[in-house]
mmCIF file of C-alpha atoms in Angstrom:
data_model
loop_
_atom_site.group_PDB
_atom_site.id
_atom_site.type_symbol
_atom_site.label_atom_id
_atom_site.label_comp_id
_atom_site.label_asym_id
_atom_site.label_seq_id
_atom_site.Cartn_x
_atom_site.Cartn_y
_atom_site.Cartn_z
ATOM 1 C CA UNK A 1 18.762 27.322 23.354
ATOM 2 C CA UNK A 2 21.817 24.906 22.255
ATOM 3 C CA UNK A 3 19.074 22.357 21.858
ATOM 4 C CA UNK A 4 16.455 23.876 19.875
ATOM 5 C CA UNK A 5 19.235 24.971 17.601
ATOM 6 C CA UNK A 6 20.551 21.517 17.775
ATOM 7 C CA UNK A 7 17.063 20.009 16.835
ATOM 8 C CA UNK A 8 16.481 22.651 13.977
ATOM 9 C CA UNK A 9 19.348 21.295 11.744
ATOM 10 C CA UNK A 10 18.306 17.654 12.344
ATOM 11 C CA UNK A 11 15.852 16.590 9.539
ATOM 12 C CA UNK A 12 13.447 14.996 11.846
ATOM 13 C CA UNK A 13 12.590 18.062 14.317
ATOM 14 C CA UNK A 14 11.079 19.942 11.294
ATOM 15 C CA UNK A 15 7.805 21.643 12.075
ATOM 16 C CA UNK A 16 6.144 19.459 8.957
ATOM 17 C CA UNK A 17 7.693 16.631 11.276
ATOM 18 C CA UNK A 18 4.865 14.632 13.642
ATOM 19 C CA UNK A 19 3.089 11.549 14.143
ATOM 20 C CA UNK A 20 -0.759 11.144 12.656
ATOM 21 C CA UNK A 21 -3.264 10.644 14.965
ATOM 22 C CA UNK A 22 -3.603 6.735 15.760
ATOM 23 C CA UNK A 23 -6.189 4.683 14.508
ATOM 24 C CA UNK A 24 -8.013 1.467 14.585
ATOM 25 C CA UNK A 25 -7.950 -1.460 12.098
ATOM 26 C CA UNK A 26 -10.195 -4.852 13.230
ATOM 27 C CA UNK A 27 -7.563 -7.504 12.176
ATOM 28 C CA UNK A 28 -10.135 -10.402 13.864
ATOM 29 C CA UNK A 29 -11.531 -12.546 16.347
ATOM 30 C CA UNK A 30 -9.644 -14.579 19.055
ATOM 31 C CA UNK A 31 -11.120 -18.547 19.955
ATOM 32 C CA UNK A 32 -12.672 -17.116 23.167
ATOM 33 C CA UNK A 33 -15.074 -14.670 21.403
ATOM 34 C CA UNK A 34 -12.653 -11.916 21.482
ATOM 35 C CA UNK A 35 -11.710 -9.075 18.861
ATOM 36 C CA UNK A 36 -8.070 -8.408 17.704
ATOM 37 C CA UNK A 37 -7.848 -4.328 16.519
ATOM 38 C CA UNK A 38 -4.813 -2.801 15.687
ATOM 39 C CA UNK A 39 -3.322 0.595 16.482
ATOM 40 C CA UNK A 40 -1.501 2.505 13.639
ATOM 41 C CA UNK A 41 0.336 5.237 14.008
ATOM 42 C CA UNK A 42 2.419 6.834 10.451
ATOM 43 C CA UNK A 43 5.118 9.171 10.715
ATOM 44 C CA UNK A 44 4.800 12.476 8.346
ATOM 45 C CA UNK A 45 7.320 14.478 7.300
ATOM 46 C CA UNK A 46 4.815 16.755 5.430
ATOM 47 C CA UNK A 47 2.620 14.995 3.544
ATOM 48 C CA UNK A 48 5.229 12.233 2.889
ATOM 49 C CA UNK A 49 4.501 9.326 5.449
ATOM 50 C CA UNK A 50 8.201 8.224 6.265
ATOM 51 C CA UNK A 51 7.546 5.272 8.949
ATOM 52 C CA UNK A 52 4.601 3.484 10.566
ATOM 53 C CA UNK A 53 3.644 1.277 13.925
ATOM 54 C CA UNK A 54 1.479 -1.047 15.160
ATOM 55 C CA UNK A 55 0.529 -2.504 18.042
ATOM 56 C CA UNK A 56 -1.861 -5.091 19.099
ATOM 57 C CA UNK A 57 -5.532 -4.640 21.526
ATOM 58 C CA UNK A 58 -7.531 -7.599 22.471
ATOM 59 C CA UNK A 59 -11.097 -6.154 23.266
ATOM 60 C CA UNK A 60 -13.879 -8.291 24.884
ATOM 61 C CA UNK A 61 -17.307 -8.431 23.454
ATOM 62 C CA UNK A 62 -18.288 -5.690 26.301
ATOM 63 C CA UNK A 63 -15.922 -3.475 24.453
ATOM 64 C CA UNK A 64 -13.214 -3.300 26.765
ATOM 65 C CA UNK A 65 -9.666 -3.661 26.156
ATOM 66 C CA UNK A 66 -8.325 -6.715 28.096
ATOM 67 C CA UNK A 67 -4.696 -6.926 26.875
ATOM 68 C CA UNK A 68 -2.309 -5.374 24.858
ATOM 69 C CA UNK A 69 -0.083 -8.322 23.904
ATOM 70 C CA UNK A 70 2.527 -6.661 21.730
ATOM 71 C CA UNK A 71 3.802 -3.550 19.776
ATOM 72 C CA UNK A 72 5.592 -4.671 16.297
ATOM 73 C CA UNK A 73 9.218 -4.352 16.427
ATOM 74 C CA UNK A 74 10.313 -1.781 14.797
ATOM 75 C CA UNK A 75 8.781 0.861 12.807
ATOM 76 C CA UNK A 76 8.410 0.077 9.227
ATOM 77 C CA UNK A 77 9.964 2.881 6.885
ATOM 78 C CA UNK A 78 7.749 4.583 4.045
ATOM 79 C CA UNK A 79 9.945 6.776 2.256
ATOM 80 C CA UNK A 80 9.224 8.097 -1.461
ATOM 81 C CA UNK A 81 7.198 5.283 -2.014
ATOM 82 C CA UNK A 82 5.127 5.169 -5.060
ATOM 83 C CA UNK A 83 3.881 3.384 -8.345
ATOM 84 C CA UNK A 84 6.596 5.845 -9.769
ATOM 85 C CA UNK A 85 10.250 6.207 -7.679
ATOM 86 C CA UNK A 86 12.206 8.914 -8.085
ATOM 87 C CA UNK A 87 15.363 6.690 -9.043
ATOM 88 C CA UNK A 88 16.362 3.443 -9.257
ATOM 89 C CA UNK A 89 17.133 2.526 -5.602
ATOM 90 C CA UNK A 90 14.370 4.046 -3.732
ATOM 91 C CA UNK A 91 11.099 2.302 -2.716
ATOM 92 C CA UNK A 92 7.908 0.939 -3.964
ATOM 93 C CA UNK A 93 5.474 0.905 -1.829
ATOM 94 C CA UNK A 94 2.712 -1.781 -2.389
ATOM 95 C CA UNK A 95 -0.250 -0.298 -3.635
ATOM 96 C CA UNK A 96 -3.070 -2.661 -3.530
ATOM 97 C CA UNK A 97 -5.119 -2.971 -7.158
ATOM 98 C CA UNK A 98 -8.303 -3.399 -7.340
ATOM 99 C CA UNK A 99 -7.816 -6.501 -9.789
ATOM 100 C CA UNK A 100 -5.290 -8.646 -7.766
ATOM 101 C CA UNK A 101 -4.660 -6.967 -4.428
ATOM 102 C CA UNK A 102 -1.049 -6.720 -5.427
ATOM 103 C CA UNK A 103 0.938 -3.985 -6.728
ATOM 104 C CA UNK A 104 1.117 -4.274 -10.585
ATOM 105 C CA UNK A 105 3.231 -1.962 -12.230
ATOM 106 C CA UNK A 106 5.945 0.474 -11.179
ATOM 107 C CA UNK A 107 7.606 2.841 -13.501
ATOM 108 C CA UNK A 108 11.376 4.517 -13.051
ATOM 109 C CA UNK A 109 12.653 6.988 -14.151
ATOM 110 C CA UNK A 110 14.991 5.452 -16.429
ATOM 111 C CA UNK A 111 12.322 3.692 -18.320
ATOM 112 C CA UNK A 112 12.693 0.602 -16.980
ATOM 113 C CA UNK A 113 9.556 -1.360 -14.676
ATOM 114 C CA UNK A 114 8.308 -3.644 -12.394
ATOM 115 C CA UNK A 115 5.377 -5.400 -12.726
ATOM 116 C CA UNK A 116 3.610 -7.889 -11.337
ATOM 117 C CA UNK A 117 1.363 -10.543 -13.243
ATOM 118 C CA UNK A 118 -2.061 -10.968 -12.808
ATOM 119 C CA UNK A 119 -2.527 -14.295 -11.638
ATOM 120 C CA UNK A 120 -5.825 -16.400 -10.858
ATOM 121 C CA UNK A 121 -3.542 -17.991 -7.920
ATOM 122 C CA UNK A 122 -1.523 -16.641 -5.846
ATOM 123 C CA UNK A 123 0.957 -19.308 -6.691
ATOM 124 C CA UNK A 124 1.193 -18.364 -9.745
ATOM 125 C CA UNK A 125 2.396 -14.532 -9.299
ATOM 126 C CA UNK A 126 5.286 -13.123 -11.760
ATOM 127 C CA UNK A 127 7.560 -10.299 -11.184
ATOM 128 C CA UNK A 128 8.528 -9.354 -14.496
ATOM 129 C CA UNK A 129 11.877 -6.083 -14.566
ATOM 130 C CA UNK A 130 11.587 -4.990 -18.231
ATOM 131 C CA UNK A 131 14.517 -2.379 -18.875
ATOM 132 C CA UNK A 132 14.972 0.446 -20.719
ATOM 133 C CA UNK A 133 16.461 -1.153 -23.814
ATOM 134 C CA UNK A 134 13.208 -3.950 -23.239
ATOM 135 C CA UNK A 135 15.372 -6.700 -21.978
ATOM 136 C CA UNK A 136 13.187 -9.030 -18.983
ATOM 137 C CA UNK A 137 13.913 -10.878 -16.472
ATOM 138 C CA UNK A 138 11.293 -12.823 -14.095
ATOM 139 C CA UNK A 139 10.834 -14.601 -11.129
ATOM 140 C CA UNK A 140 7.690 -16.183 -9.035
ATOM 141 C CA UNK A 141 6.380 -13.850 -6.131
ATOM 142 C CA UNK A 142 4.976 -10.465 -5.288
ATOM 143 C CA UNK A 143 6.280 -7.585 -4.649
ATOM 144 C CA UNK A 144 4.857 -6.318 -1.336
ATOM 145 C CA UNK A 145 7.794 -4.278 -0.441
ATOM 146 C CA UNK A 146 9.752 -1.356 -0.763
ATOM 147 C CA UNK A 147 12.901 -1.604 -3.648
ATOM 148 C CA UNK A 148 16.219 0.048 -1.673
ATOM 149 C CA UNK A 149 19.409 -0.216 -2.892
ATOM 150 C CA UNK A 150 18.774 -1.716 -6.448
ATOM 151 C CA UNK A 151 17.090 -5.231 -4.765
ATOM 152 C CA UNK A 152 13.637 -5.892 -5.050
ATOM 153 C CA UNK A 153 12.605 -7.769 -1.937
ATOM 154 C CA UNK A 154 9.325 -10.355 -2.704
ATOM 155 C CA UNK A 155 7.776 -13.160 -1.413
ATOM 156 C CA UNK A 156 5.873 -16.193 -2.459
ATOM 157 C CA UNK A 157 6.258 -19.240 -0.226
ATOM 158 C CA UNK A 158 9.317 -18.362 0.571
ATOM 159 C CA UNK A 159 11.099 -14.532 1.152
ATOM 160 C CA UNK A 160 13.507 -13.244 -0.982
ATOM 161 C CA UNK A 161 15.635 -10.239 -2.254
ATOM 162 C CA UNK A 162 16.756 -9.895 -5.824
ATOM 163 C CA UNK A 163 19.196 -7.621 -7.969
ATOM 164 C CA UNK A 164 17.355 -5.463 -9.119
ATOM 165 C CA UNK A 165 18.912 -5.123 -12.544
ATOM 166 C CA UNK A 166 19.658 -8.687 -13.059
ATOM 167 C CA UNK A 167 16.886 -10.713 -11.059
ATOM 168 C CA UNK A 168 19.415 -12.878 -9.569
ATOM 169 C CA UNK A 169 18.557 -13.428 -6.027
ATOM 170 C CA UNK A 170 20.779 -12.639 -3.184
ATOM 171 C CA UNK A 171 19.058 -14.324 -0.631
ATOM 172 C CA UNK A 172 15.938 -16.185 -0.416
ATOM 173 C CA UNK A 173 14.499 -17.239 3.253
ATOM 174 C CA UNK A 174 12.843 -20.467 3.564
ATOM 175 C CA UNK A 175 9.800 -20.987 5.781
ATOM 176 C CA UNK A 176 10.344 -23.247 8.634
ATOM 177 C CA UNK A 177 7.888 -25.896 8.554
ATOM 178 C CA UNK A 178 5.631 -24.847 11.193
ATOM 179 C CA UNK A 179 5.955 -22.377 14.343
ATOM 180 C CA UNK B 1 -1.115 -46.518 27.363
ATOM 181 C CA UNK B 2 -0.076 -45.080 24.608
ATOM 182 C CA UNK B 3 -2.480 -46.840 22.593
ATOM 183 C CA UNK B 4 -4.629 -45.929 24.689
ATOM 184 C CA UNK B 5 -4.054 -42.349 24.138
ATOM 185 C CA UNK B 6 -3.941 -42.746 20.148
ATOM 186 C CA UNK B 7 -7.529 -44.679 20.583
ATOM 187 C CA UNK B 8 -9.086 -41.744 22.215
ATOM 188 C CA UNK B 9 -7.700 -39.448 20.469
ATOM 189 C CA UNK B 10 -8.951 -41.052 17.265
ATOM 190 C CA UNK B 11 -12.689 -41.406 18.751
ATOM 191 C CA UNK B 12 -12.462 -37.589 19.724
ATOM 192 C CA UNK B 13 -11.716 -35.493 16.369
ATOM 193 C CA UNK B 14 -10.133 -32.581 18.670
ATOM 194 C CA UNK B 15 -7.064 -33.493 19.300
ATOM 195 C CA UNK B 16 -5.397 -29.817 19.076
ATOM 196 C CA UNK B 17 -5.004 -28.302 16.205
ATOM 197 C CA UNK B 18 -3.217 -29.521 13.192
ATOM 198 C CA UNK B 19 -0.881 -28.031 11.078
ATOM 199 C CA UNK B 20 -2.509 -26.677 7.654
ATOM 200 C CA UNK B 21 0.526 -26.735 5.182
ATOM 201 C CA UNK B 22 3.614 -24.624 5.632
ATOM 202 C CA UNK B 23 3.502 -21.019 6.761
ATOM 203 C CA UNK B 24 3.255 -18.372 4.009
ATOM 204 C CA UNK B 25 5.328 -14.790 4.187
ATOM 205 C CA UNK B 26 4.999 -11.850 3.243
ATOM 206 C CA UNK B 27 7.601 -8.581 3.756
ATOM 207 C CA UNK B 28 6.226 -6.157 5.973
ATOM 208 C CA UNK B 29 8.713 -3.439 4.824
ATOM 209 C CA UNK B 30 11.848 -2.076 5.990
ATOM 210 C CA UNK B 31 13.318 -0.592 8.943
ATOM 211 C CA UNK B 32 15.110 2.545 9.288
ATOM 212 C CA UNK B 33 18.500 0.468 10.161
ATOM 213 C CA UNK B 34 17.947 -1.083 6.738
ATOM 214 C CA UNK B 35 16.679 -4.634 8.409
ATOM 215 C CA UNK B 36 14.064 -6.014 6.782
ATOM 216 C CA UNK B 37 10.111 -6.832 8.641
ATOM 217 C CA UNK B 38 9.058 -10.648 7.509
ATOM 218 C CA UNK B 39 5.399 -11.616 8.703
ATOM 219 C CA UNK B 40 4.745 -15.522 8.468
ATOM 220 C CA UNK B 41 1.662 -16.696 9.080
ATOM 221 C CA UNK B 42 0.495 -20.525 10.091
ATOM 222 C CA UNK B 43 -2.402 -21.796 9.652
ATOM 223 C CA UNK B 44 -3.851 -24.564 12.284
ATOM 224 C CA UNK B 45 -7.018 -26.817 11.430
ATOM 225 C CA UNK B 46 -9.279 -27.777 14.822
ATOM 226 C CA UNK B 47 -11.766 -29.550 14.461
ATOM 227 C CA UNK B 48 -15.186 -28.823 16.116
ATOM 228 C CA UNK B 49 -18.180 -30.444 16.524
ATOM 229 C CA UNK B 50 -19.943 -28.455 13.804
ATOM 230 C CA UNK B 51 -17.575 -27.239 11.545
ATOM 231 C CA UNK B 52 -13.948 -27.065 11.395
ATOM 232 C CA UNK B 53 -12.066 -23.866 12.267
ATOM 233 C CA UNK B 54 -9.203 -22.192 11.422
ATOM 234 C CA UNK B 55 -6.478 -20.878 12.965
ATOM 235 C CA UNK B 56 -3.665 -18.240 12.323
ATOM 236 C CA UNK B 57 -0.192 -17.480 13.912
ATOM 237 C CA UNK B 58 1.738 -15.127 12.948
ATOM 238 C CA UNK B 59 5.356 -14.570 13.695
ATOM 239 C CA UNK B 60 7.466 -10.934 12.432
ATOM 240 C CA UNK B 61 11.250 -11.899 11.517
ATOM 241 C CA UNK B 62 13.814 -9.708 11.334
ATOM 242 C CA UNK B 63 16.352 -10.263 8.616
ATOM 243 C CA UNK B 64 19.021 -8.419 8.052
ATOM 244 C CA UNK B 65 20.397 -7.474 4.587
ATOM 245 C CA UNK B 66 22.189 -10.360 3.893
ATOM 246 C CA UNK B 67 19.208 -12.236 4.589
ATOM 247 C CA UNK B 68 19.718 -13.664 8.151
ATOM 248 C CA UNK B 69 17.329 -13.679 10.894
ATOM 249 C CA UNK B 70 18.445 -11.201 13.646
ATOM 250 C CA UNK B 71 15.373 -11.864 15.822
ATOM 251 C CA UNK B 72 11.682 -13.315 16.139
ATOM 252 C CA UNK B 73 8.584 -12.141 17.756
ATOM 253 C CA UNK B 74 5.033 -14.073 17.790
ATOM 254 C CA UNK B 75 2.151 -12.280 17.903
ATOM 255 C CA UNK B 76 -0.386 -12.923 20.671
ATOM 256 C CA UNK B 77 -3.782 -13.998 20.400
ATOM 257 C CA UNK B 78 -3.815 -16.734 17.393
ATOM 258 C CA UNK B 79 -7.136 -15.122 15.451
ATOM 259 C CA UNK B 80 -9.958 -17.390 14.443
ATOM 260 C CA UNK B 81 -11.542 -18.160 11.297
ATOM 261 C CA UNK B 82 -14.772 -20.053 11.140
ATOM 262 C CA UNK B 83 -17.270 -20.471 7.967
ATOM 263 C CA UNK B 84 -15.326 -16.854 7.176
ATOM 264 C CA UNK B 85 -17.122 -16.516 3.152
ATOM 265 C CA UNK B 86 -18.936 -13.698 1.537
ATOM 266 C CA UNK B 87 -22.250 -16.376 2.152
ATOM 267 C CA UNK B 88 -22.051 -16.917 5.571
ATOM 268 C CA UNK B 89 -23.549 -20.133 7.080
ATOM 269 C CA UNK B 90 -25.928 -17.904 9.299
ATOM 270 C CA UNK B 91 -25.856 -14.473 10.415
ATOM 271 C CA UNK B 92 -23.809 -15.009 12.985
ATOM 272 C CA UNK B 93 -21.111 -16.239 10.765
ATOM 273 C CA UNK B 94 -18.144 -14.630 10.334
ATOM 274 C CA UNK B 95 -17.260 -12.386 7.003
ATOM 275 C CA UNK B 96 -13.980 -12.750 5.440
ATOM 276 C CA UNK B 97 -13.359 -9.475 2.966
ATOM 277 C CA UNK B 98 -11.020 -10.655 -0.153
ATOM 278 C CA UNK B 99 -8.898 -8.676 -1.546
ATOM 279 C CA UNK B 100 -10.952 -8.594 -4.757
ATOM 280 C CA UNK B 101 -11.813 -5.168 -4.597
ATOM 281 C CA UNK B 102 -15.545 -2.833 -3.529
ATOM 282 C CA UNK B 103 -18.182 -3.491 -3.238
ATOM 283 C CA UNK B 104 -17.986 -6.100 -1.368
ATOM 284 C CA UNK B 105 -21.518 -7.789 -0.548
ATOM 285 C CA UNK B 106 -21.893 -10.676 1.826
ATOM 286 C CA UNK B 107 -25.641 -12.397 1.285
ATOM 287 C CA UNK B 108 -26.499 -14.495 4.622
ATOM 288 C CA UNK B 109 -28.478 -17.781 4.700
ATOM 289 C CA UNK B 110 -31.740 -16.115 5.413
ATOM 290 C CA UNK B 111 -30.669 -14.019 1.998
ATOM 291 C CA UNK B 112 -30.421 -10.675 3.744
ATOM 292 C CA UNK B 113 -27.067 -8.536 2.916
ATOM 293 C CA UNK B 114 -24.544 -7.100 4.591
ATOM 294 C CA UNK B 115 -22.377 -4.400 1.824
ATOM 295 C CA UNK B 116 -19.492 -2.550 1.765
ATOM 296 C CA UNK B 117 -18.673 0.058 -1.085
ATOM 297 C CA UNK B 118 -15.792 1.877 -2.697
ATOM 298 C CA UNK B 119 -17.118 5.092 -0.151
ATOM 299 C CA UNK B 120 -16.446 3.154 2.858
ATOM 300 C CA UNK B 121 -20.490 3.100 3.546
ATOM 301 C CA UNK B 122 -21.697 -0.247 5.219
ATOM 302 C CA UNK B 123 -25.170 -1.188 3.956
ATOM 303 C CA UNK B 124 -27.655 -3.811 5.790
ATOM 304 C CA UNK B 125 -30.732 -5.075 3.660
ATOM 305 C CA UNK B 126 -33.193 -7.358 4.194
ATOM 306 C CA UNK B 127 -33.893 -10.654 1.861
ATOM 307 C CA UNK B 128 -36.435 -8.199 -0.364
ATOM 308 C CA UNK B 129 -33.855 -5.381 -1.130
ATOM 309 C CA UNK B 130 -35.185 -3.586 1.866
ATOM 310 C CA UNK B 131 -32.183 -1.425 3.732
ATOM 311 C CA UNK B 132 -32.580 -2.004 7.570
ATOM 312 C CA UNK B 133 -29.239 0.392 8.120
ATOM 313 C CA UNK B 134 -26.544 2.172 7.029
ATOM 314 C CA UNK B 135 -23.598 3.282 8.489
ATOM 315 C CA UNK B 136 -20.195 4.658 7.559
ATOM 316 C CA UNK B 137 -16.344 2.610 8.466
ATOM 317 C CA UNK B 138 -14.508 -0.399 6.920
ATOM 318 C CA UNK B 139 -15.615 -4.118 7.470
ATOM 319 C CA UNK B 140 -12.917 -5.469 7.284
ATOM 320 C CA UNK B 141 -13.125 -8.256 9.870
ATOM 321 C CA UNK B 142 -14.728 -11.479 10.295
ATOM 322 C CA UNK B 143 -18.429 -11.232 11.758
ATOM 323 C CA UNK B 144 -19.080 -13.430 14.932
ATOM 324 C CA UNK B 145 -22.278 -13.752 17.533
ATOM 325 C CA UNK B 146 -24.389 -10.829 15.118
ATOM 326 C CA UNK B 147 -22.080 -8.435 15.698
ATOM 327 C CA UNK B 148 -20.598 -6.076 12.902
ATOM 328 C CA UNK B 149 -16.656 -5.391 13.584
ATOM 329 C CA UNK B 150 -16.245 -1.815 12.202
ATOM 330 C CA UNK B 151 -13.273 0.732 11.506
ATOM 331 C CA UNK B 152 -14.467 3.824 11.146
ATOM 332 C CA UNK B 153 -10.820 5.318 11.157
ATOM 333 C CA UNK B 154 -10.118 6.174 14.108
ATOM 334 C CA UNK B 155 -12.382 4.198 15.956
ATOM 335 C CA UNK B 156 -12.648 0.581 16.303
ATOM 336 C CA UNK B 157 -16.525 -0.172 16.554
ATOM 337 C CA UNK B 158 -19.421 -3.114 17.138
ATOM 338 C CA UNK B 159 -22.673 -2.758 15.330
ATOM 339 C CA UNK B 160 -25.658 -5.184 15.825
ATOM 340 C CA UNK B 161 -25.791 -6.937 12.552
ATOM 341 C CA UNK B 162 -29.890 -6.658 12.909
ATOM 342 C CA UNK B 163 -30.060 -2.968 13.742
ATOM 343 C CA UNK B 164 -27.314 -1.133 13.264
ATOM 344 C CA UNK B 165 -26.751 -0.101 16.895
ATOM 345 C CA UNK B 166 -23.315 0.997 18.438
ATOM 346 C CA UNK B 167 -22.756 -1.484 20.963
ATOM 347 C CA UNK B 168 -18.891 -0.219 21.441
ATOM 348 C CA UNK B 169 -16.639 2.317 20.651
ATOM 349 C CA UNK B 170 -12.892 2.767 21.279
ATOM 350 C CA UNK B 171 -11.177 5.917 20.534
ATOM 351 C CA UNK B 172 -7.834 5.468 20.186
ATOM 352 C CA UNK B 173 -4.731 7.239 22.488
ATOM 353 C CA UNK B 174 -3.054 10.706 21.530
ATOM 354 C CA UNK B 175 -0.466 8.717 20.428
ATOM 355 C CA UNK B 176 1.443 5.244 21.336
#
């Protein structure tokens, strides 16, 4: 009884609260003639999808599964994601275009954006912030990532995370050279 | 001997893979501890007797907020990509999908067409326009030994690319 009550003021034991049913993705084929599908699973808090997990299946051309070599640590978060956040700090979900296969343009509520350019090479990707009073700032990359916390997080050869309002970055993270 | 070793190795053209440029990243997304998913992936030449083919690593970093790498975890098996174009070599050449959008049509030496449209329906013709099969999932996998790698959404499945026959199904669990 102390439980259910428990679970009934925690946000995740909601009856909207559950796991989707898992599917299957083909992400390829291994050297020896095998295929590599991967198992999704999203997290739902209505329709809202608030996390998602993957794991890895190596299946044989008989159509067996011979291994399971990993599950992705950790769940990745979804939350509020859209071409359009709610405010400032929450995310933006990369919604693929059918021009570039990159998000292109996110709107907040203050009037301000994030877009992306559209680029013949990938190399050559903008992220342009316009704000409300039309003021820009750019830098190379893609954003493929959810915004938290006033940083936009992008890549391009390299990782990075920038202020959101100024486009200075606060980190970037090099590639190693090989792995 | 270790000329020796550098002189066959130079007479055979396989000597392991090599190292195609640095590795690329993207961001996965973030976790619920606020730690951020970052997917590299390598890519390795090898060189075959026929063609050469490629492949990809890929390793998921965890970085924290400030940007440092809390942990590392490579992804097992490296996946393969050989002659992967939207006009595959022959039909049992693998199909890479770009990200360019649907339809996507791949035409195959021998002309015929494999197809892939906005309503996730997967279309097979023949050189003349004929259609040989339909059938309804996401190709979005490379194509190897005339087999069709499907997603239907649950299911993974394998469709001979010359009659559209389910050779394999896998439903997936409840839940993982």
């Amino acid at each position: 009884m102390r439980i259910v009550a428990l679970c009934l003021l925690l946000v995740g034991c909601g009856p909207d609260d559950k796991w989707s049913t898992p599917f299957y993705t083909i992400l390829g084929t291994t050297p020896d003639g095998n295929a590599s599908v991967e198992l999704w699973e999203y997290h739902f808090q209505g329709s809202m999808v608030l996390s998602a997990r993957e794991q890895l299946a190596v299946v044989d051309p008989m159509g067996d599964i011979v291994d399971r070599p990993s599950l992705y640590p950790p769940a990745v978060l979804a939350k509020d994601c859209s071409n359009q956040p709610a405010t400032l700090g929450d995310c933006v979900v990369a919604t693929m275009s059918d021009t570039n296969g990159f998000p292109s343009f996110f709107l907040f509520p203050d009037g301000s954006s994030l877009s992306i350019s559209n680029a013949q090479n990938t190399s050559d990707y903008q992220i342009t912030h316009t704000d409300k009073n039309g003021a820009t700032w750019t830098y190379p990359g893609v954003v493929a990532s959810p915004v938290r916390g006033d940083i936009v997080l992008g890549s391009l050869a390299d990782a990075f995370a920038l202020d959101l309002a100024t486009g200075t970055p606060l980190w970037v993270l090099t590639a190693p050279a090989s792995f | 001997m270790k000329r020796l070793l550098l002189a066959l190795c130079l007479v055979f053209t396989a000597c392991g893979p090599q190292l195609v440029g640095k590795p690329f990243c993207w961001i996965d997304g973030m976790t619920a501890d606020g730690n951020i998913v970052v997917e590299y992936v390598q890519e390795y030449e090898v060189h075959g007797s026929e063609a050469i083919d490629y492949l990809y690593y890929r390793r998921f970093n965890l970085v924290n907020g400030s940007g440092r790498i809390l942990s590392h975890s490579d992804t097992e098996p490296a996946l393969l990509r050989n002659d992967c174009s939207d006009s595959p070599g022959g039909l049992g050449k693998c199909l890479l999908p770009n990200d360019v959008g649907l339809p996507e049509v791949f035409t195959f030496a021998d002309g015929s067409t494999l197809t892939a449209d906005a309503s996730n329906q997967i279309l097979r013709a023949a050189a003349d326009g004929t259609q040989l099969w339909a059938a309804s999932g996401y190709v979005n996998a490379p194509l190897r030994g005339k087999l069709v790698l499907v997603s239907d959404r649950p299911n993974a499945l394998a469709l001979d690319l010359q009659t559209g026959a389910q050779l394999w199904t896998i439903a997936p669990p409840e839940s993982f």
